[in-house]
Amino acid sequence: MLENLVVTAGIVAPFCIYLLIGILLRKLEILPDELAKDINTLLFKVFMPVNIVNSMYKADLSTTFSNPSAPYAVVGTLLVLFVLIKLVPLITKDPAQQGAMVHTGYRGNVMLFALPIAQGVFGSEDITEILIILTVVMMVNNFSAVPLMEGYKRKVALARGDAHVAAKINYGEMIVNLFKTPILDGVVIGFLWALFKLPMPAVPAKVLSSMAGCVTPMAFIIMGARMDFGHLKGNLSKSMTVSILKLVVAPAVFLVYPLVAGWSEKLLVGVMVAFASPSAIVGYAMSENYDCDADLAAEIISLTSVLSMLTLFLWIFFFKQFGFIH
């Protein structure tokens, strides 16, 4: 047990330190919010796609699609969304708070958080199977978030007596925007490179590897710098409820079948990080843009980011202690 505790701590501790560095840099005003936002954009549009290409281009795809993990993750994500839509109105009658809680409760930070965690567990090993799981979850999140938040925007307008209700959803534009996502571009490029077994010259391979190495510290430092607990006291019960559902209940429920079915260690970790990752940072901006409670969204994102360090430690330790991962 002690050995597994030490190994697990070695996996999670660097992520905690990166978060603390980000918090400290913000306190010292070295990394103000606007700069952190710009760096996060650079991370999302450039470094994260490069990281994905670097993780995929050497992969052996022969067994990647021979398992049910990706559709399982899709169904699980939609079930979590459905449960939250039904559950959250029992906690608050305010549609603005409902929108923030539902969105941050089901939409995880699957690429900027879950992927680095998986890479931390498996190091330089091929994790294409995990990437496939996270990619389909990301696509479900992107497809579902806009109509979801449009619905809550209408509810907020009606609750406020506003005669001007949001216009109809433009599904065509939504689909186009989905396929313009830089991270998805990285998945496509990496997948095609691996599928056709294209050679990668030494110099570009070194550049890819070096840029990919920046992703984890950069992502977690920026996350730390952008944490906001400003109104947490007044919203603590709501934020904590969403956090427990997001980090503990959902992964516990959706890991039962993979564990019983004897899925491989990489598929288990893929499902775990897909469901146990903290709330997506984009939840704040979307809550603000769709007239929902952006302060509550920011607090849930911050709280899940902090608590996930503990819950992920416990999940990884559980897997190691019972021999599900080595």
CSV table of C-alpha atoms in Angstrom, one decimal:
chain,number,residue,atom,x,y,z
A,1,MET,CA,0.0,0.0,0.0
A,2,LEU,CA,2.7,2.5,0.9
A,3,GLU,CA,4.4,1.9,-2.4
A,4,ASN,CA,1.2,2.6,-4.3
A,5,LEU,CA,0.6,5.8,-2.2
A,6,VAL,CA,4.1,7.0,-3.1
A,7,VAL,CA,3.6,6.2,-6.8
A,8,THR,CA,0.2,7.9,-6.9
A,9,ALA,CA,1.5,11.0,-5.1
A,10,GLY,CA,4.3,11.2,-7.6
A,11,ILE,CA,1.7,11.3,-10.4
A,12,VAL,CA,-0.6,13.9,-8.9
A,13,ALA,CA,1.8,16.1,-7.0
A,14,PRO,CA,3.2,17.9,-10.0
A,15,PHE,CA,-0.3,19.0,-11.1
A,16,CYS,CA,-0.9,20.4,-7.6
A,17,ILE,CA,2.3,22.3,-7.7
A,18,TYR,CA,1.5,23.8,-11.2
A,19,LEU,CA,-1.9,24.9,-9.8
A,20,LEU,CA,-0.2,26.6,-6.8
A,21,ILE,CA,2.3,28.3,-9.1
A,22,GLY,CA,-0.6,29.7,-11.1
A,23,ILE,CA,-2.4,31.0,-8.0
A,24,LEU,CA,0.9,32.6,-6.7
A,25,LEU,CA,1.6,34.2,-10.1
A,26,ARG,CA,-1.9,35.8,-10.1
A,27,LYS,CA,-1.5,37.0,-6.5
A,28,LEU,CA,1.9,38.6,-7.4
A,29,GLU,CA,0.1,40.2,-10.5
A,30,ILE,CA,2.7,38.5,-12.8
A,31,LEU,CA,-0.1,36.6,-14.5
A,32,PRO,CA,-3.2,38.8,-14.5
A,33,ASP,CA,-6.5,37.4,-15.8
A,34,GLU,CA,-6.3,39.0,-19.3
A,35,LEU,CA,-2.8,37.6,-19.9
A,36,ALA,CA,-3.9,34.2,-18.6
A,37,LYS,CA,-6.9,34.3,-21.0
A,38,ASP,CA,-4.6,35.0,-23.9
A,39,ILE,CA,-2.2,32.2,-23.0
A,40,ASN,CA,-5.1,29.9,-22.6
A,41,THR,CA,-6.3,30.7,-26.1
A,42,LEU,CA,-2.7,30.0,-27.4
A,43,LEU,CA,-2.8,26.7,-25.5
A,44,PHE,CA,-6.1,25.7,-26.9
A,45,LYS,CA,-5.5,26.7,-30.5
A,46,VAL,CA,-1.8,25.7,-31.0
A,47,PHE,CA,-0.1,23.7,-28.2
A,48,MET,CA,-3.0,21.3,-27.4
A,49,PRO,CA,-3.5,20.2,-31.0
A,50,VAL,CA,0.3,19.7,-31.3
A,51,ASN,CA,0.3,17.6,-28.2
A,52,ILE,CA,-2.5,15.4,-29.6
A,53,VAL,CA,-0.6,14.9,-32.9
A,54,ASN,CA,2.5,14.1,-30.9
A,55,SER,CA,0.5,11.5,-28.9
A,56,MET,CA,-1.1,9.9,-32.0
A,57,TYR,CA,1.2,9.9,-35.0
A,58,LYS,CA,3.2,6.8,-33.9
A,59,ALA,CA,0.2,4.9,-32.6
A,60,ASP,CA,-0.8,1.4,-33.7
A,61,LEU,CA,-4.5,1.8,-34.7
A,62,SER,CA,-5.1,-1.9,-35.3
A,63,THR,CA,-7.1,-2.4,-32.0
A,64,THR,CA,-8.2,1.1,-31.3
A,65,PHE,CA,-11.8,0.6,-32.5
A,66,SER,CA,-12.3,-3.0,-31.4
A,67,ASN,CA,-13.8,-2.0,-28.0
A,68,PRO,CA,-17.0,-0.3,-26.9
A,69,SER,CA,-15.3,2.4,-24.7
A,70,ALA,CA,-16.1,5.4,-27.0
A,71,PRO,CA,-19.9,4.8,-27.4
A,72,TYR,CA,-20.0,3.9,-23.7
A,73,ALA,CA,-18.5,7.3,-22.8
A,74,VAL,CA,-21.0,9.1,-25.1
A,75,VAL,CA,-24.0,7.4,-23.6
A,76,GLY,CA,-22.6,8.0,-20.1
A,77,THR,CA,-22.1,11.7,-20.8
A,78,LEU,CA,-25.6,12.1,-22.1
A,79,LEU,CA,-27.0,10.3,-19.1
A,80,VAL,CA,-25.2,12.6,-16.7
A,81,LEU,CA,-26.6,15.6,-18.6
A,82,PHE,CA,-30.2,14.1,-18.4
A,83,VAL,CA,-29.9,13.4,-14.7
A,84,LEU,CA,-28.6,17.0,-14.0
A,85,ILE,CA,-31.4,18.5,-16.0
A,86,LYS,CA,-33.9,16.7,-13.8
A,87,LEU,CA,-32.0,17.0,-10.5
A,88,VAL,CA,-30.8,20.6,-10.5
A,89,PRO,CA,-34.3,22.2,-10.4
A,90,LEU,CA,-34.8,20.5,-7.1
A,91,ILE,CA,-31.8,22.4,-5.7
A,92,THR,CA,-32.6,25.9,-7.1
A,93,LYS,CA,-35.6,27.4,-8.9
A,94,ASP,CA,-33.4,30.2,-10.5
A,95,PRO,CA,-33.0,29.3,-14.2
A,96,ALA,CA,-29.8,31.3,-14.4
A,97,GLN,CA,-28.3,29.1,-11.6
A,98,GLN,CA,-29.7,26.0,-13.2
A,99,GLY,CA,-28.0,26.7,-16.5
A,100,ALA,CA,-24.6,27.3,-14.8
A,101,MET,CA,-24.9,24.1,-12.6
A,102,VAL,CA,-26.1,21.8,-15.3
A,103,HIS,CA,-23.4,22.9,-17.8
A,104,THR,CA,-20.5,22.8,-15.4
A,105,GLY,CA,-21.9,19.6,-13.9
A,106,TYR,CA,-21.7,17.5,-17.0
A,107,ARG,CA,-19.0,19.2,-19.2
A,108,GLY,CA,-15.6,18.2,-18.1
A,109,ASN,CA,-12.2,19.7,-18.9
A,110,VAL,CA,-11.4,16.6,-21.0
A,111,MET,CA,-8.5,17.8,-23.1
A,112,LEU,CA,-6.7,20.4,-21.1
A,113,PHE,CA,-7.0,18.4,-17.8
A,114,ALA,CA,-8.0,14.8,-18.4
A,115,LEU,CA,-5.4,14.2,-21.2
A,116,PRO,CA,-2.4,15.4,-19.1
A,117,ILE,CA,-3.5,13.2,-16.2
A,118,ALA,CA,-3.7,10.2,-18.5
A,119,GLN,CA,-0.2,11.1,-19.8
A,120,GLY,CA,1.0,11.4,-16.3
A,121,VAL,CA,-0.2,7.8,-15.5
A,122,PHE,CA,1.2,6.2,-18.6
A,123,GLY,CA,4.2,8.4,-19.4
A,124,SER,CA,5.5,7.8,-22.9
A,125,GLU,CA,3.2,4.9,-23.7
A,126,ASP,CA,0.8,5.0,-26.5
A,127,ILE,CA,-2.6,6.4,-25.2
A,128,THR,CA,-4.5,6.5,-28.5
A,129,GLU,CA,-7.4,4.6,-27.0
A,130,ILE,CA,-7.7,7.2,-24.3
A,131,LEU,CA,-7.6,10.0,-26.9
A,132,ILE,CA,-10.4,8.4,-28.8
A,133,ILE,CA,-12.6,8.3,-25.6
A,134,LEU,CA,-11.8,12.0,-24.8
A,135,THR,CA,-12.4,13.1,-28.4
A,136,VAL,CA,-15.9,11.7,-28.6
A,137,VAL,CA,-16.8,13.1,-25.2
A,138,MET,CA,-15.5,16.5,-26.3
A,139,MET,CA,-17.6,16.3,-29.5
A,140,VAL,CA,-20.7,15.4,-27.5
A,141,ASN,CA,-20.0,18.3,-25.1
A,142,ASN,CA,-19.7,20.7,-28.0
A,143,PHE,CA,-22.8,19.5,-29.8
A,144,SER,CA,-25.0,19.5,-26.7
A,145,ALA,CA,-23.8,22.7,-24.9
A,146,VAL,CA,-25.2,25.3,-27.4
A,147,PRO,CA,-28.8,24.0,-27.5
A,148,LEU,CA,-28.7,23.4,-23.7
A,149,MET,CA,-27.6,26.9,-23.0
A,150,GLU,CA,-30.0,28.4,-25.5
A,151,GLY,CA,-32.8,26.6,-23.6
A,152,TYR,CA,-31.7,28.1,-20.3
A,153,LYS,CA,-31.3,31.5,-21.9
A,154,ARG,CA,-34.9,31.4,-22.8
A,155,LYS,CA,-35.9,30.3,-19.4
A,156,VAL,CA,-34.0,33.2,-17.8
A,157,ALA,CA,-35.6,35.7,-20.2
A,158,LEU,CA,-39.1,34.3,-19.4
A,159,ALA,CA,-38.4,34.4,-15.6
A,160,ARG,CA,-37.4,38.1,-16.0
A,161,GLY,CA,-40.5,38.9,-18.0
A,162,ASP,CA,-38.4,39.8,-21.0
A,163,ALA,CA,-40.5,39.6,-24.2
A,164,HIS,CA,-37.4,39.2,-26.3
A,165,VAL,CA,-36.5,35.6,-26.2
A,166,ALA,CA,-33.3,34.2,-27.8
A,167,ALA,CA,-33.5,33.4,-31.5
A,168,LYS,CA,-33.8,29.9,-32.8
A,169,ILE,CA,-30.6,27.8,-32.7
A,170,ASN,CA,-28.6,27.8,-35.9
A,171,TYR,CA,-27.8,24.1,-36.1
A,172,GLY,CA,-25.8,24.5,-39.4
A,173,GLU,CA,-23.5,27.1,-37.8
A,174,MET,CA,-23.1,24.9,-34.7
A,175,ILE,CA,-22.0,21.9,-36.8
A,176,VAL,CA,-19.5,24.1,-38.8
A,177,ASN,CA,-18.1,25.5,-35.6
A,178,LEU,CA,-17.6,22.0,-34.1
A,179,PHE,CA,-15.4,20.9,-37.0
A,180,LYS,CA,-13.4,24.2,-36.8
A,181,THR,CA,-12.3,23.2,-33.3
A,182,PRO,CA,-8.4,23.2,-33.3
A,183,ILE,CA,-8.2,20.2,-30.9
A,184,LEU,CA,-10.4,18.1,-33.3
A,185,ASP,CA,-8.0,19.2,-36.1
A,186,GLY,CA,-5.1,17.8,-34.1
A,187,VAL,CA,-7.0,14.5,-33.7
A,188,VAL,CA,-7.7,14.2,-37.4
A,189,ILE,CA,-4.1,15.0,-38.4
A,190,GLY,CA,-2.6,12.6,-35.8
A,191,PHE,CA,-5.1,9.8,-36.7
A,192,LEU,CA,-4.4,10.1,-40.5
A,193,TRP,CA,-0.6,10.1,-39.8
A,194,ALA,CA,-0.9,6.9,-37.8
A,195,LEU,CA,-3.4,5.3,-40.2
A,196,PHE,CA,-1.1,5.7,-43.2
A,197,LYS,CA,2.0,5.1,-41.1
A,198,LEU,CA,3.7,8.2,-42.5
A,199,PRO,CA,7.3,8.8,-41.6
A,200,MET,CA,8.2,11.7,-39.2
A,201,PRO,CA,11.6,13.3,-39.8
A,202,ALA,CA,13.8,13.7,-36.7
A,203,VAL,CA,13.7,17.5,-36.5
A,204,PRO,CA,9.8,17.9,-36.8
A,205,ALA,CA,9.5,15.0,-34.3
A,206,LYS,CA,11.7,16.9,-31.9
A,207,VAL,CA,9.7,20.1,-32.3
A,208,LEU,CA,6.4,18.3,-31.7
A,209,SER,CA,7.8,16.6,-28.6
A,210,SER,CA,9.2,19.9,-27.2
A,211,MET,CA,6.0,21.8,-27.8
A,212,ALA,CA,3.9,18.9,-26.4
A,213,GLY,CA,6.0,19.1,-23.2
A,214,CYS,CA,4.8,22.6,-22.5
A,215,VAL,CA,1.1,21.7,-22.4
A,216,THR,CA,0.8,20.1,-19.0
A,217,PRO,CA,2.6,22.8,-16.9
A,218,MET,CA,1.0,25.6,-19.0
A,219,ALA,CA,-2.5,24.3,-18.8
A,220,PHE,CA,-2.4,23.8,-15.0
A,221,ILE,CA,-0.6,27.1,-14.3
A,222,ILE,CA,-3.2,29.0,-16.3
A,223,MET,CA,-6.0,27.0,-14.5
A,224,GLY,CA,-4.6,28.1,-11.1
A,225,ALA,CA,-4.3,31.7,-12.2
A,226,ARG,CA,-7.9,31.8,-13.4
A,227,MET,CA,-9.5,30.3,-10.3
A,228,ASP,CA,-12.2,32.4,-8.7
A,229,PHE,CA,-13.8,31.8,-5.3
A,230,GLY,CA,-15.3,35.3,-5.0
A,231,HIS,CA,-18.9,34.3,-4.1
A,232,LEU,CA,-18.3,30.8,-2.9
A,233,LYS,CA,-19.6,31.3,0.6
A,234,GLY,CA,-23.1,32.2,-0.6
A,235,ASN,CA,-23.1,29.4,-3.2
A,236,LEU,CA,-21.1,26.7,-1.3
A,237,SER,CA,-23.9,24.1,-1.0
A,238,LYS,CA,-24.7,24.4,-4.8
A,239,SER,CA,-21.0,24.3,-5.8
A,240,MET,CA,-20.2,21.4,-3.5
A,241,THR,CA,-23.2,19.4,-4.7
A,242,VAL,CA,-22.2,19.8,-8.3
A,243,SER,CA,-18.5,19.0,-7.4
A,244,ILE,CA,-19.4,15.8,-5.6
A,245,LEU,CA,-21.6,14.6,-8.5
A,246,LYS,CA,-19.0,15.6,-11.1
A,247,LEU,CA,-15.9,14.1,-9.3
A,248,VAL,CA,-17.2,11.2,-7.3
A,249,VAL,CA,-20.7,10.0,-8.2
A,250,ALA,CA,-20.5,10.1,-12.0
A,251,PRO,CA,-17.1,8.3,-12.3
A,252,ALA,CA,-18.1,5.7,-9.6
A,253,VAL,CA,-21.3,4.9,-11.5
A,254,PHE,CA,-19.7,4.6,-14.9
A,255,LEU,CA,-16.6,2.7,-13.8
A,256,VAL,CA,-18.7,-0.2,-12.5
A,257,TYR,CA,-19.3,-1.9,-15.9
A,258,PRO,CA,-15.7,-1.5,-17.3
A,259,LEU,CA,-14.3,-2.9,-14.0
A,260,VAL,CA,-16.7,-5.9,-14.1
A,261,ALA,CA,-16.2,-6.4,-17.8
A,262,GLY,CA,-12.4,-6.5,-17.3
A,263,TRP,CA,-11.5,-3.6,-19.6
A,264,SER,CA,-7.8,-2.9,-20.1
A,265,GLU,CA,-6.0,-0.5,-17.8
A,266,LYS,CA,-5.9,2.3,-20.5
A,267,LEU,CA,-9.6,2.0,-21.2
A,268,LEU,CA,-10.3,2.2,-17.4
A,269,VAL,CA,-8.2,5.3,-17.0
A,270,GLY,CA,-9.8,6.8,-20.1
A,271,VAL,CA,-13.3,6.4,-18.7
A,272,MET,CA,-12.1,7.6,-15.3
A,273,VAL,CA,-10.5,10.8,-16.5
A,274,ALA,CA,-13.4,11.4,-18.9
A,275,PHE,CA,-15.9,11.4,-16.1
A,276,ALA,CA,-13.8,12.6,-13.1
A,277,SER,CA,-12.2,15.6,-14.7
A,278,PRO,CA,-13.1,19.1,-13.3
A,279,SER,CA,-15.6,21.4,-15.0
A,280,ALA,CA,-14.6,22.9,-18.3
A,281,ILE,CA,-13.2,26.4,-18.1
A,282,VAL,CA,-15.4,27.4,-21.1
A,283,GLY,CA,-18.4,27.0,-18.7
A,284,TYR,CA,-17.8,30.5,-17.3
A,285,ALA,CA,-17.8,32.2,-20.7
A,286,MET,CA,-20.8,30.3,-21.9
A,287,SER,CA,-22.8,31.1,-18.7
A,288,GLU,CA,-22.0,34.8,-19.1
A,289,ASN,CA,-22.9,34.7,-22.9
A,290,TYR,CA,-26.2,32.9,-22.2
A,291,ASP,CA,-27.4,35.1,-19.3
A,292,CYS,CA,-26.8,32.4,-16.7
A,293,ASP,CA,-25.0,32.8,-13.4
A,294,ALA,CA,-21.4,33.2,-14.5
A,295,ASP,CA,-20.1,33.7,-10.9
A,296,LEU,CA,-21.6,30.4,-9.8
A,297,ALA,CA,-20.1,28.7,-12.9
A,298,ALA,CA,-16.6,30.2,-12.0
A,299,GLU,CA,-16.9,28.9,-8.5
A,300,ILE,CA,-17.8,25.4,-9.6
A,301,ILE,CA,-15.0,25.4,-12.1
A,302,SER,CA,-12.5,26.5,-9.4
A,303,LEU,CA,-13.8,24.2,-6.7
A,304,THR,CA,-13.8,21.1,-9.0
A,305,SER,CA,-10.3,22.0,-10.2
A,306,VAL,CA,-9.0,22.0,-6.6
A,307,LEU,CA,-11.0,19.0,-5.3
A,308,SER,CA,-10.1,17.0,-8.3
A,309,MET,CA,-6.5,16.8,-7.1
A,310,LEU,CA,-7.7,14.8,-4.1
A,311,THR,CA,-10.3,12.7,-6.0
A,312,LEU,CA,-8.0,11.9,-8.8
A,313,PHE,CA,-5.3,10.9,-6.3
A,314,LEU,CA,-7.9,8.5,-4.7
A,315,TRP,CA,-9.1,7.1,-8.0
A,316,ILE,CA,-5.6,6.4,-9.2
A,317,PHE,CA,-4.6,4.9,-5.9
A,318,PHE,CA,-7.7,2.7,-6.0
A,319,PHE,CA,-6.7,1.4,-9.4
A,320,LYS,CA,-3.2,0.7,-8.4
A,321,GLN,CA,-4.0,-0.8,-5.0
A,322,PHE,CA,-6.4,-3.3,-6.6
A,323,GLY,CA,-4.2,-4.1,-9.6
A,324,PHE,CA,-6.3,-2.5,-12.3
A,325,ILE,CA,-3.3,-0.4,-13.4
A,326,HIS,CA,0.4,-1.2,-13.0
